[in-house]
Tab-separated table of N, CA and C in Angstrom:
chain	number	residue	atom	x	y	z
O	1245	MET	N	37.574	-61.407	44.529
O	1245	MET	CA	37.434	-60.564	43.285
O	1245	MET	C	38.712	-59.744	43.123
O	1246	ASN	N	39.186	-59.634	41.889
O	1246	ASN	CA	40.351	-58.839	41.541
O	1246	ASN	C	40.197	-57.419	42.000
O	1247	PRO	N	41.180	-56.855	42.722
O	1247	PRO	CA	41.060	-55.485	43.220
O	1247	PRO	C	41.086	-54.399	42.135
O	1248	HIS	N	41.471	-54.793	40.883
O	1248	HIS	CA	41.580	-53.805	39.797
O	1248	HIS	C	40.353	-53.835	38.897
O	1249	TRP	N	39.287	-54.538	39.292
O	1249	TRP	CA	38.116	-54.585	38.466
O	1249	TRP	C	37.429	-53.213	38.316
O	1250	LYS	N	37.485	-52.390	39.363
O	1250	LYS	CA	36.887	-51.057	39.289
O	1250	LYS	C	37.597	-50.207	38.199
O	1251	THR	N	38.880	-50.283	38.150
O	1251	THR	CA	39.639	-49.528	37.148
O	1251	THR	C	39.265	-50.004	35.717
O	1252	ARG	N	39.268	-51.328	35.585
O	1252	ARG	CA	38.925	-51.893	34.251
O	1252	ARG	C	37.465	-51.596	33.888
O	1253	PHE	N	36.565	-51.653	34.864
O	1253	PHE	CA	35.168	-51.350	34.639
O	1253	PHE	C	35.009	-49.925	34.219
O	1254	LEU	N	35.566	-48.972	34.957
O	1254	LEU	CA	35.476	-47.589	34.677
O	1254	LEU	C	36.137	-47.303	33.271
O	1255	SER	N	37.276	-47.835	33.005
O	1255	SER	CA	37.925	-47.622	31.702
O	1255	SER	C	37.023	-48.066	30.580
O	1256	SER	N	36.311	-49.165	30.764
O	1256	SER	CA	35.408	-49.716	29.755
O	1256	SER	C	34.256	-48.760	29.566
O	1257	VAL	N	33.683	-48.250	30.649
O	1257	VAL	CA	32.555	-47.321	30.556
O	1257	VAL	C	32.948	-46.029	29.889
O	1258	VAL	N	34.093	-45.510	30.227
O	1258	VAL	CA	34.629	-44.289	29.614
O	1258	VAL	C	34.807	-44.476	28.114
O	1259	ALA	N	35.416	-45.584	27.764
O	1259	ALA	CA	35.663	-45.859	26.347
O	1259	ALA	C	34.367	-46.013	25.576
O	1260	SER	N	33.421	-46.678	26.177
O	1260	SER	CA	32.146	-46.999	25.450
O	1260	SER	C	31.170	-45.843	25.452
O	1261	HIS	N	31.079	-45.105	26.500
O	1261	HIS	CA	29.990	-44.174	26.673
O	1261	HIS	C	30.406	-42.748	27.021
O	1262	GLY	N	31.653	-42.405	27.126
O	1262	GLY	CA	32.157	-41.134	27.571
O	1262	GLY	C	31.611	-39.988	26.754
O	1263	ARG	N	31.701	-40.116	25.422
O	1263	ARG	CA	31.242	-38.995	24.559
O	1263	ARG	C	29.697	-38.829	24.651
O	1264	LYS	N	28.972	-39.889	24.648
O	1264	LYS	CA	27.511	-39.833	24.710
O	1264	LYS	C	27.085	-39.228	26.062
O	1265	LEU	N	27.769	-39.558	27.116
O	1265	LEU	CA	27.503	-39.029	28.466
O	1265	LEU	C	27.723	-37.542	28.483
O	1266	THR	N	28.857	-37.129	27.857
O	1266	THR	CA	29.111	-35.639	27.813
O	1266	THR	C	28.045	-34.941	27.068
O	1267	ARG	N	27.637	-35.484	25.904
O	1267	ARG	CA	26.594	-34.856	25.128
O	1267	ARG	C	25.252	-34.823	25.894
O	1268	PHE	N	25.021	-35.916	26.668
O	1268	PHE	CA	23.840	-35.970	27.521
O	1268	PHE	C	23.751	-34.769	28.454
O	1269	PHE	N	24.868	-34.507	29.113
O	1269	PHE	CA	24.873	-33.374	30.083
O	1269	PHE	C	24.852	-32.025	29.378
O	1270	ILE	N	25.551	-31.918	28.256
O	1270	ILE	CA	25.550	-30.662	27.532
O	1270	ILE	C	24.096	-30.271	27.179
O	1271	SER	N	23.333	-31.244	26.811
O	1271	SER	CA	21.935	-30.937	26.424
O	1271	SER	C	21.054	-30.636	27.587
O	1272	ARG	N	21.533	-30.823	28.835
O	1272	ARG	CA	20.671	-30.652	30.023
O	1272	ARG	C	21.086	-29.619	30.981
O	1273	VAL	N	22.238	-29.042	30.838
O	1273	VAL	CA	22.710	-28.018	31.734
O	1273	VAL	C	22.902	-26.709	30.964
O	1274	PRO	N	22.610	-25.557	31.604
O	1274	PRO	CA	22.756	-24.325	30.863
O	1274	PRO	C	24.176	-23.989	30.490
O	1275	ASP	N	25.147	-24.361	31.328
O	1275	ASP	CA	26.489	-24.051	31.006
O	1275	ASP	C	27.209	-25.344	30.594
O	1276	ALA	N	27.562	-25.475	29.301
O	1276	ALA	CA	28.197	-26.673	28.750
O	1276	ALA	C	29.440	-27.005	29.431
O	1277	HIS	N	30.146	-26.002	30.043
O	1277	HIS	CA	31.411	-26.277	30.714
O	1277	HIS	C	31.208	-27.152	31.965
O	1278	GLU	N	30.008	-27.145	32.473
O	1278	GLU	CA	29.763	-27.951	33.700
O	1278	GLU	C	29.566	-29.459	33.384
O	1279	ALA	N	29.407	-29.780	32.089
O	1279	ALA	CA	29.149	-31.157	31.636
O	1279	ALA	C	30.336	-32.062	32.114
O	1280	GLY	N	31.523	-31.662	32.015
O	1280	GLY	CA	32.680	-32.461	32.365
O	1280	GLY	C	32.658	-32.802	33.838
O	1281	ASP	N	32.318	-31.824	34.698
O	1281	ASP	CA	32.209	-32.093	36.110
O	1281	ASP	C	31.120	-33.136	36.389
O	1282	LEU	N	30.005	-32.997	35.725
O	1282	LEU	CA	28.915	-33.943	35.955
O	1282	LEU	C	29.235	-35.361	35.480
O	1283	VAL	N	29.994	-35.451	34.367
O	1283	VAL	CA	30.462	-36.750	33.912
O	1283	VAL	C	31.380	-37.359	34.964
O	1284	GLN	N	32.251	-36.569	35.553
O	1284	GLN	CA	33.114	-37.069	36.575
O	1284	GLN	C	32.308	-37.550	37.765
O	1285	GLU	N	31.265	-36.889	38.115
O	1285	GLU	CA	30.391	-37.289	39.272
O	1285	GLU	C	29.798	-38.682	38.959
O	1286	VAL	N	29.388	-38.937	37.721
O	1286	VAL	CA	28.898	-40.236	37.309
O	1286	VAL	C	29.991	-41.290	37.563
O	1287	TYR	N	31.217	-40.990	37.136
O	1287	TYR	CA	32.303	-41.940	37.328
O	1287	TYR	C	32.576	-42.204	38.824
O	1288	LEU	N	32.516	-41.173	39.588
O	1288	LEU	CA	32.761	-41.351	41.045
O	1288	LEU	C	31.666	-42.251	41.619
O	1289	ARG	N	30.419	-42.055	41.237
O	1289	ARG	CA	29.378	-42.905	41.769
O	1289	ARG	C	29.528	-44.350	41.311
O	1290	LEU	N	30.054	-44.555	40.092
O	1290	LEU	CA	30.287	-45.902	39.626
O	1290	LEU	C	31.436	-46.544	40.370
O	1291	LEU	N	32.429	-45.734	40.767
O	1291	LEU	CA	33.508	-46.318	41.541
O	1291	LEU	C	33.083	-46.739	42.949
O	1292	ARG	N	32.049	-46.131	43.467
O	1292	ARG	CA	31.575	-46.488	44.782
O	1292	ARG	C	30.739	-47.783	44.818
O	1293	MET	N	30.435	-48.274	43.682
O	1293	MET	CA	29.654	-49.512	43.578
O	1293	MET	C	30.438	-50.703	44.049
O	1294	ASP	N	29.759	-51.606	44.730
O	1294	ASP	CA	30.363	-52.808	45.189
O	1294	ASP	C	30.286	-53.952	44.188
O	1295	ARG	N	29.195	-54.077	43.514
O	1295	ARG	CA	28.942	-55.185	42.629
O	1295	ARG	C	28.423	-54.777	41.229
O	1296	PRO	N	29.274	-54.221	40.329
O	1296	PRO	CA	28.785	-53.840	39.031
O	1296	PRO	C	28.389	-55.061	38.190
O	1297	ASP	N	28.846	-56.213	38.613
O	1297	ASP	CA	28.481	-57.415	37.832
O	1297	ASP	C	26.964	-57.718	37.939
O	1298	LEU	N	26.322	-57.105	38.836
O	1298	LEU	CA	24.824	-57.321	38.995
O	1298	LEU	C	24.056	-56.461	38.021
O	1299	ILE	N	24.702	-55.488	37.353
O	1299	ILE	CA	23.980	-54.629	36.452
O	1299	ILE	C	23.715	-55.371	35.140
O	1300	ARG	N	22.425	-55.496	34.767
O	1300	ARG	CA	22.087	-56.227	33.571
O	1300	ARG	C	22.285	-55.395	32.285
O	1301	CYS	N	22.022	-54.100	32.388
O	1301	CYS	CA	22.192	-53.222	31.212
O	1301	CYS	C	23.013	-52.015	31.632
O	1302	PRO	N	24.325	-52.089	31.465
O	1302	PRO	CA	25.199	-51.047	31.955
O	1302	PRO	C	24.885	-49.644	31.393
O	1303	GLU	N	24.578	-49.620	30.090
O	1303	GLU	CA	24.273	-48.302	29.488
O	1303	GLU	C	23.060	-47.647	30.097
O	1304	ALA	N	21.978	-48.405	30.284
O	1304	ALA	CA	20.752	-47.910	30.888
O	1304	ALA	C	21.045	-47.438	32.317
O	1305	TYR	N	21.819	-48.244	33.064
O	1305	TYR	CA	22.157	-47.898	34.439
O	1305	TYR	C	22.981	-46.556	34.427
O	1306	LEU	N	23.956	-46.466	33.556
O	1306	LEU	CA	24.791	-45.290	33.463
O	1306	LEU	C	23.988	-44.046	33.213
O	1307	PHE	N	23.067	-44.105	32.286
O	1307	PHE	CA	22.218	-42.961	31.948
O	1307	PHE	C	21.169	-42.654	32.982
O	1308	THR	N	20.731	-43.663	33.736
O	1308	THR	CA	19.867	-43.456	34.868
O	1308	THR	C	20.600	-42.647	35.940
O	1309	VAL	N	21.839	-43.053	36.256
O	1309	VAL	CA	22.633	-42.328	37.214
O	1309	VAL	C	22.859	-40.870	36.689
O	1310	ALA	N	23.125	-40.746	35.422
O	1310	ALA	CA	23.344	-39.420	34.830
O	1310	ALA	C	22.107	-38.543	34.952
O	1311	ALA	N	20.925	-39.157	34.687
O	1311	ALA	CA	19.674	-38.400	34.778
O	1311	ALA	C	19.472	-37.891	36.219
O	1312	HIS	N	19.772	-38.735	37.188
O	1312	HIS	CA	19.660	-38.316	38.588
O	1312	HIS	C	20.594	-37.175	38.898
O	1313	ILE	N	21.780	-37.272	38.440
O	1313	ILE	CA	22.775	-36.196	38.661
O	1313	ILE	C	22.315	-34.924	38.021
O	1314	ALA	N	21.813	-34.976	36.799
O	1314	ALA	CA	21.310	-33.806	36.077
O	1314	ALA	C	20.160	-33.210	36.855
O	1315	HIS	N	19.296	-34.046	37.399
O	1315	HIS	CA	18.154	-33.552	38.185
O	1315	HIS	C	18.654	-32.834	39.472
O	1316	GLU	N	19.599	-33.473	40.133
O	1316	GLU	CA	20.152	-32.883	41.370
O	1316	GLU	C	20.785	-31.524	41.001
O	1317	HIS	N	21.479	-31.414	39.873
O	1317	HIS	CA	22.132	-30.245	39.446
O	1317	HIS	C	21.108	-29.147	39.178
O	1318	ARG	N	19.998	-29.507	38.487
O	1318	ARG	CA	18.962	-28.502	38.211
O	1318	ARG	C	18.337	-27.968	39.553
O	1319	LEU	N	18.163	-28.889	40.503
O	1319	LEU	CA	17.554	-28.476	41.770
O	1319	LEU	C	18.501	-27.488	42.518
O	1320	LYS	N	19.771	-27.764	42.476
O	1320	LYS	CA	20.735	-26.877	43.120
O	1320	LYS	C	20.816	-25.537	42.483
O	1321	HIS	N	20.625	-25.459	41.212
O	1321	HIS	CA	20.838	-24.236	40.456
O	1321	HIS	C	19.481	-23.630	39.983
O	1322	SER	N	18.401	-24.104	40.535
O	1322	SER	CA	17.089	-23.614	40.125
O	1322	SER	C	16.837	-22.215	40.660
O	1323	THR	N	16.231	-21.409	39.816
O	1323	THR	CA	15.847	-20.024	40.186
O	1323	THR	C	14.353	-19.997	40.573
O	1324	ARG	N	13.717	-21.142	40.508
O	1324	ARG	CA	12.305	-21.244	40.841
O	1324	ARG	C	12.173	-21.104	42.341
O	1325	PRO	N	11.092	-20.520	42.830
O	1325	PRO	CA	10.868	-20.520	44.302
O	1325	PRO	C	10.555	-21.934	44.771
O	1326	LEU	N	10.971	-22.235	45.968
O	1326	LEU	CA	10.741	-23.583	46.509
O	1326	LEU	C	9.292	-23.848	46.835
O	1327	HIS	N	8.480	-22.823	47.053
O	1327	HIS	CA	7.071	-23.015	47.437
O	1327	HIS	C	6.212	-22.296	46.433
O	1328	VAL	N	5.409	-23.069	45.761
O	1328	VAL	CA	4.528	-22.569	44.655
O	1328	VAL	C	3.142	-23.084	44.894
O	1329	ALA	N	2.154	-22.202	44.815
O	1329	ALA	CA	0.766	-22.594	44.967
O	1329	ALA	C	0.327	-23.278	43.643
O	1330	LEU	N	-0.341	-24.391	43.780
O	1330	LEU	CA	-0.738	-25.139	42.595
O	1330	LEU	C	-1.650	-24.342	41.677
O	1331	ASP	N	-2.563	-23.514	42.248
O	1331	ASP	CA	-3.491	-22.769	41.366
O	1331	ASP	C	-2.885	-21.588	40.768
O	1332	GLU	N	-1.618	-21.251	41.058
O	1332	GLU	CA	-0.966	-20.132	40.418
O	1332	GLU	C	-0.028	-20.534	39.280
O	1333	MET	N	-0.053	-21.795	38.944
O	1333	MET	CA	0.947	-22.347	37.980
O	1333	MET	C	0.190	-23.141	36.905
O	1334	PRO	N	0.499	-22.925	35.657
O	1334	PRO	CA	-0.087	-23.749	34.584
O	1334	PRO	C	0.358	-25.207	34.770
O	1335	ILE	N	-0.547	-26.125	34.371
O	1335	ILE	CA	-0.222	-27.562	34.557
O	1335	ILE	C	1.060	-27.933	33.843
O	1336	ASP	N	1.332	-27.314	32.716
O	1336	ASP	CA	2.594	-27.662	32.004
O	1336	ASP	C	3.861	-27.337	32.797
O	1337	GLU	N	3.738	-26.354	33.691
O	1337	GLU	CA	4.866	-25.900	34.487
O	1337	GLU	C	5.027	-26.686	35.748
O	1338	LEU	N	4.056	-27.517	36.150
O	1338	LEU	CA	4.093	-28.185	37.413
O	1338	LEU	C	5.270	-29.218	37.462
O	1339	PRO	N	6.078	-29.131	38.478
O	1339	PRO	CA	7.160	-30.198	38.612
O	1339	PRO	C	6.518	-31.515	39.023
O	1340	ALA	N	7.192	-32.574	38.627
O	1340	ALA	CA	6.687	-33.854	39.021
O	1340	ALA	C	6.997	-34.223	40.452
O	1341	ASP	N	7.990	-33.508	41.029
O	1341	ASP	CA	8.436	-33.806	42.389
O	1341	ASP	C	7.444	-33.221	43.377
O	1342	ILE	N	6.646	-34.079	44.007
O	1342	ILE	CA	5.602	-33.608	44.910
O	1342	ILE	C	6.166	-32.839	46.103
O	1343	ALA	N	7.380	-33.087	46.526
O	1343	ALA	CA	7.967	-32.412	47.675
O	1343	ALA	C	8.053	-30.921	47.384
O	1344	MET	N	8.055	-30.535	46.151
O	1344	MET	CA	8.140	-29.190	45.756
O	1344	MET	C	6.942	-28.317	46.301
O	1345	PHE	N	5.832	-29.026	46.633
O	1345	PHE	CA	4.615	-28.348	46.972
O	1345	PHE	C	4.473	-28.076	48.496
O	1346	GLU	N	5.486	-28.426	49.225
O	1346	GLU	CA	5.438	-28.151	50.638
O	1346	GLU	C	5.429	-26.648	50.862
O	1347	THR	N	4.660	-26.202	51.893
O	1347	THR	CA	4.588	-24.717	52.100
O	1347	THR	C	5.437	-24.364	53.315
O	1348	ALA	N	5.830	-23.114	53.312
O	1348	ALA	CA	6.570	-22.600	54.520
O	1348	ALA	C	5.611	-22.013	55.556
O	1349	ALA	N	4.460	-21.505	55.104
O	1349	ALA	CA	3.540	-20.872	56.026
O	1349	ALA	C	2.609	-21.970	56.663
O	1350	PRO	N	2.597	-22.018	57.966
O	1350	PRO	CA	1.792	-23.072	58.647
O	1350	PRO	C	0.306	-22.965	58.358
O	1351	GLU	N	-0.185	-21.705	58.171
O	1351	GLU	CA	-1.600	-21.577	57.868
O	1351	GLU	C	-2.066	-22.170	56.562
O	1352	HIS	N	-1.076	-22.390	55.642
O	1352	HIS	CA	-1.386	-22.972	54.345
O	1352	HIS	C	-1.122	-24.403	54.280
O	1353	ALA	N	-0.588	-24.987	55.312
O	1353	ALA	CA	-0.204	-26.417	55.299
O	1353	ALA	C	-1.364	-27.364	54.946
O	1354	ALA	N	-2.507	-27.124	55.584
O	1354	ALA	CA	-3.640	-28.017	55.297
O	1354	ALA	C	-4.130	-27.928	53.906
O	1355	LEU	N	-4.227	-26.673	53.365
O	1355	LEU	CA	-4.614	-26.483	52.018
O	1355	LEU	C	-3.664	-27.119	50.978
O	1356	GLN	N	-2.399	-26.835	51.237
O	1356	GLN	CA	-1.389	-27.400	50.324
O	1356	GLN	C	-1.332	-28.914	50.451
O	1357	GLY	N	-1.490	-29.463	51.622
O	1357	GLY	CA	-1.502	-30.944	51.795
O	1357	GLY	C	-2.679	-31.499	51.013
O	1358	ASP	N	-3.793	-30.851	50.986
O	1358	ASP	CA	-4.965	-31.337	50.281
O	1358	ASP	C	-4.694	-31.261	48.752
O	1359	ARG	N	-4.079	-30.187	48.301
O	1359	ARG	CA	-3.726	-30.036	46.886
O	1359	ARG	C	-2.723	-31.076	46.456
O	1360	THR	N	-1.741	-31.326	47.327
O	1360	THR	CA	-0.720	-32.342	47.042
O	1360	THR	C	-1.401	-33.710	46.921
O	1361	ARG	N	-2.265	-34.060	47.804
O	1361	ARG	CA	-2.951	-35.366	47.757
O	1361	ARG	C	-3.795	-35.454	46.482
O	1362	LYS	N	-4.442	-34.387	46.057
O	1362	LYS	CA	-5.236	-34.376	44.781
O	1362	LYS	C	-4.304	-34.561	43.595
O	1363	LEU	N	-3.208	-33.919	43.579
O	1363	LEU	CA	-2.214	-34.130	42.485
O	1363	LEU	C	-1.721	-35.569	42.429
O	1364	GLU	N	-1.381	-36.077	43.605
O	1364	GLU	CA	-0.908	-37.436	43.712
O	1364	GLU	C	-2.021	-38.399	43.207
O	1365	THR	N	-3.257	-38.139	43.537
O	1365	THR	CA	-4.391	-38.963	43.093
O	1365	THR	C	-4.546	-38.877	41.597
O	1366	ILE	N	-4.427	-37.673	41.027
O	1366	ILE	CA	-4.482	-37.494	39.573
O	1366	ILE	C	-3.359	-38.298	38.876
O	1367	LEU	N	-2.164	-38.147	39.391
O	1367	LEU	CA	-1.061	-38.919	38.789
O	1367	LEU	C	-1.185	-40.441	38.970
O	1368	ALA	N	-1.816	-40.875	40.057
O	1368	ALA	CA	-2.040	-42.288	40.307
O	1368	ALA	C	-3.071	-42.848	39.329
O	1369	GLN	N	-3.894	-42.048	38.765
O	1369	GLN	CA	-4.968	-42.505	37.860
O	1369	GLN	C	-4.366	-42.817	36.439
O	1370	LEU	N	-3.178	-42.354	36.197
O	1370	LEU	CA	-2.525	-42.584	34.902
O	1370	LEU	C	-2.020	-44.068	34.786
O	1371	SER	N	-1.887	-44.548	33.625
O	1371	SER	CA	-1.280	-45.822	33.447
O	1371	SER	C	0.172	-45.795	33.896
O	1372	PRO	N	0.766	-46.854	34.205
O	1372	PRO	CA	2.165	-46.823	34.668
O	1372	PRO	C	3.088	-46.210	33.589
O	1373	LYS	N	2.878	-46.520	32.362
O	1373	LYS	CA	3.727	-46.018	31.316
O	1373	LYS	C	3.503	-44.516	31.119
O	1374	ALA	N	2.263	-44.052	31.137
O	1374	ALA	CA	1.991	-42.655	30.952
O	1374	ALA	C	2.548	-41.877	32.106
O	1375	ARG	N	2.426	-42.365	33.383
O	1375	ARG	CA	2.982	-41.678	34.529
O	1375	ARG	C	4.497	-41.630	34.479
O	1376	ALA	N	5.134	-42.742	34.086
O	1376	ALA	CA	6.559	-42.772	34.014
O	1376	ALA	C	7.084	-41.837	32.900
O	1377	THR	N	6.349	-41.799	31.761
O	1377	THR	CA	6.750	-40.891	30.718
O	1377	THR	C	6.674	-39.432	31.163
O	1378	LEU	N	5.627	-39.059	31.810
O	1378	LEU	CA	5.434	-37.700	32.270
O	1378	LEU	C	6.511	-37.337	33.281
O	1379	ILE	N	6.783	-38.221	34.257
O	1379	ILE	CA	7.767	-37.931	35.280
O	1379	ILE	C	9.180	-37.876	34.699
O	1380	TRP	N	9.541	-38.828	33.913
O	1380	TRP	CA	10.840	-38.854	33.329
O	1380	TRP	C	11.086	-37.648	32.406
O	1381	HIS	N	10.081	-37.232	31.696
O	1381	HIS	CA	10.260	-36.115	30.771
O	1381	HIS	C	10.262	-34.769	31.525
O	1382	ARG	N	9.317	-34.573	32.394
O	1382	ARG	CA	9.171	-33.333	33.130
O	1382	ARG	C	10.179	-33.174	34.267
O	1383	ARG	N	10.312	-34.195	35.076
O	1383	ARG	CA	11.199	-34.063	36.237
O	1383	ARG	C	12.629	-34.323	35.887
O	1384	ASP	N	12.893	-35.383	35.110
O	1384	ASP	CA	14.215	-35.833	34.883
O	1384	ASP	C	14.814	-35.270	33.590
O	1385	GLY	N	13.957	-34.620	32.740
O	1385	GLY	CA	14.407	-33.980	31.549
O	1385	GLY	C	14.875	-34.932	30.484
O	1386	GLN	N	14.414	-36.190	30.496
O	1386	GLN	CA	14.764	-37.129	29.512
O	1386	GLN	C	14.070	-36.876	28.159
O	1387	THR	N	14.765	-37.242	27.098
O	1387	THR	CA	14.162	-37.000	25.746
O	1387	THR	C	13.206	-38.158	25.446
O	1388	TYR	N	12.404	-37.969	24.362
O	1388	TYR	CA	11.484	-39.002	23.936
O	1388	TYR	C	12.261	-40.311	23.642
O	1389	ASP	N	13.382	-40.131	22.969
O	1389	ASP	CA	14.166	-41.356	22.640
O	1389	ASP	C	14.657	-42.097	23.864
O	1390	GLU	N	15.149	-41.344	24.839
O	1390	GLU	CA	15.633	-42.016	26.058
O	1390	GLU	C	14.513	-42.694	26.808
O	1391	ILE	N	13.374	-42.087	26.861
O	1391	ILE	CA	12.218	-42.717	27.513
O	1391	ILE	C	11.798	-43.963	26.707
O	1392	GLY	N	11.775	-43.829	25.393
O	1392	GLY	CA	11.422	-44.981	24.531
O	1392	GLY	C	12.291	-46.153	24.824
O	1393	VAL	N	13.567	-45.891	24.983
O	1393	VAL	CA	14.537	-47.024	25.239
O	1393	VAL	C	14.217	-47.640	26.620
O	1394	ARG	N	13.991	-46.817	27.603
O	1394	ARG	CA	13.735	-47.297	28.971
O	1394	ARG	C	12.434	-48.121	28.980
O	1395	LEU	N	11.398	-47.726	28.230
O	1395	LEU	CA	10.180	-48.409	28.285
O	1395	LEU	C	10.012	-49.473	27.150
O	1396	GLY	N	10.962	-49.475	26.240
O	1396	GLY	CA	10.882	-50.442	25.127
O	1396	GLY	C	9.787	-50.109	24.123
O	1397	ILE	N	9.505	-48.832	23.936
O	1397	ILE	CA	8.479	-48.387	23.015
O	1397	ILE	C	9.038	-47.370	22.001
O	1398	SER	N	8.308	-47.057	20.996
O	1398	SER	CA	8.665	-46.096	19.920
O	1398	SER	C	8.623	-44.674	20.437
O	1399	ARG	N	9.290	-43.788	19.723
O	1399	ARG	CA	9.270	-42.389	20.065
O	1399	ARG	C	7.830	-41.876	19.961
O	1400	ASN	N	7.065	-42.328	18.918
O	1400	ASN	CA	5.677	-41.924	18.764
O	1400	ASN	C	4.834	-42.352	19.934
O	1401	MET	N	5.110	-43.537	20.487
O	1401	MET	CA	4.311	-43.954	21.656
O	1401	MET	C	4.646	-43.126	22.894
O	1402	VAL	N	5.884	-42.738	23.000
O	1402	VAL	CA	6.283	-41.847	24.107
O	1402	VAL	C	5.473	-40.529	23.997
O	1403	LYS	N	5.398	-39.975	22.786
O	1403	LYS	CA	4.662	-38.753	22.589
O	1403	LYS	C	3.168	-38.940	22.908
O	1404	LYS	N	2.637	-40.131	22.508
O	1404	LYS	CA	1.209	-40.391	22.764
O	1404	LYS	C	1.017	-40.500	24.315
O	1405	TYR	N	1.883	-41.192	25.035
O	1405	TYR	CA	1.671	-41.320	26.493
O	1405	TYR	C	1.806	-39.976	27.185
O	1406	LEU	N	2.752	-39.179	26.725
O	1406	LEU	CA	3.003	-37.840	27.325
O	1406	LEU	C	1.782	-36.935	27.079
O	1407	SER	N	1.253	-37.015	25.862
O	1407	SER	CA	0.061	-36.212	25.506
O	1407	SER	C	-1.122	-36.653	26.354
O	1408	GLN	N	-1.346	-37.966	26.507
O	1408	GLN	CA	-2.433	-38.470	27.321
O	1408	GLN	C	-2.256	-38.050	28.768
O	1409	ALA	N	-1.069	-38.105	29.309
O	1409	ALA	CA	-0.879	-37.746	30.693
O	1409	ALA	C	-1.102	-36.291	30.947
O	1410	LEU	N	-0.607	-35.458	30.032
O	1410	LEU	CA	-0.853	-34.003	30.243
O	1410	LEU	C	-2.292	-33.622	30.079
O	1411	ALA	N	-3.007	-34.296	29.122
O	1411	ALA	CA	-4.435	-33.991	28.979
O	1411	ALA	C	-5.220	-34.400	30.186
O	1412	HIS	N	-4.863	-35.576	30.741
O	1412	HIS	CA	-5.542	-36.042	31.951
O	1412	HIS	C	-5.302	-35.119	33.107
O	1413	CYS	N	-4.062	-34.683	33.273
O	1413	CYS	CA	-3.751	-33.762	34.407
O	1413	CYS	C	-4.456	-32.403	34.248
O	1414	ARG	N	-4.426	-31.887	33.001
O	1414	ARG	CA	-5.098	-30.625	32.774
O	1414	ARG	C	-6.603	-30.716	33.081
O	1415	LYS	N	-7.228	-31.751	32.592
O	1415	LYS	CA	-8.679	-31.896	32.805
O	1415	LYS	C	-8.995	-31.995	34.236
O	1416	HIS	N	-8.255	-32.793	34.984
O	1416	HIS	CA	-8.594	-32.981	36.405
O	1416	HIS	C	-8.242	-31.762	37.237
O	1417	MET	N	-7.201	-31.072	36.856
O	1417	MET	CA	-6.860	-29.871	37.581
O	1417	MET	C	-7.874	-28.783	37.335
O	1418	GLU	N	-8.365	-28.693	36.089
O	1418	GLU	CA	-9.411	-27.711	35.752
O	1418	GLU	C	-10.702	-28.057	36.491
O	1419	ASP	N	-11.031	-29.357	36.540
O	1419	ASP	CA	-12.191	-29.773	37.310
O	1419	ASP	C	-12.128	-29.386	38.738
O	1420	GLU	N	-10.916	-29.553	39.361
O	1420	GLU	CA	-10.675	-29.181	40.756
O	1420	GLU	C	-10.852	-27.659	40.970
O	1421	GLN	N	-10.338	-26.941	40.037
O	1421	GLN	CA	-10.408	-25.454	40.174
O	1421	GLN	C	-11.779	-24.942	39.917
O	1422	GLY	N	-12.508	-25.540	39.028
O	1422	GLY	CA	-13.840	-25.098	38.707
O	1422	GLY	C	-14.902	-25.537	39.706
O	1423	GLY	N	-14.587	-26.615	40.410
O	1423	GLY	CA	-15.634	-27.236	41.293
O	1423	GLY	C	-15.471	-26.902	42.690
C-alpha cells in the first residue's frame, strides 16, 4: 500500500467534511473555541487507522468518531457529580451511561446495583431502534437528523421512538418507586 494514502485520505476528509465537523462540535461544546481542537482529535484518530478502505460509509464513520469525542469531552468537563441516586433524579435527567450509577459508599453498593439492574432491564425492554434513539440522543447528544441518518428513518420517526422510550422509562421507574 502506498505510504502516502493517509495524507491523501485525511486531505479528502478535511476537504469534504471539515466545515460540517466544526459545526458539529460547535453545537455540542459550551466553548466554541474548543471545536477546532476536537476536530483535530478526529483527524488524529483517523491517522491512527490501519485500513480506512474497510470503511463503507466514511461520513457516518467520521461523525461516529466525532460523537464519541464530544461525549468524552463532556465527561471530562462535566460539573455533575459522579455518583447520583436514581430516585433523586428525574428520568429526563438520567444519563444513558450505566457506569454513572456506581456508588462510592460500600453500604449503598447493593442498593445501587439493584437499581442499575432495574434500569438496564427497563432499557432492554425497548425496541432496538427506540433504545438506540434514546442512548444516541441523551448520551451522545446527537440530533434527530443525525439519528435518522444512522437508522435510515425520518426525523418524525426519531421523535416517535424517543417519545416512546422516555414514556416507557418514566412509567417503569414510577412503578418501581411506587411499588
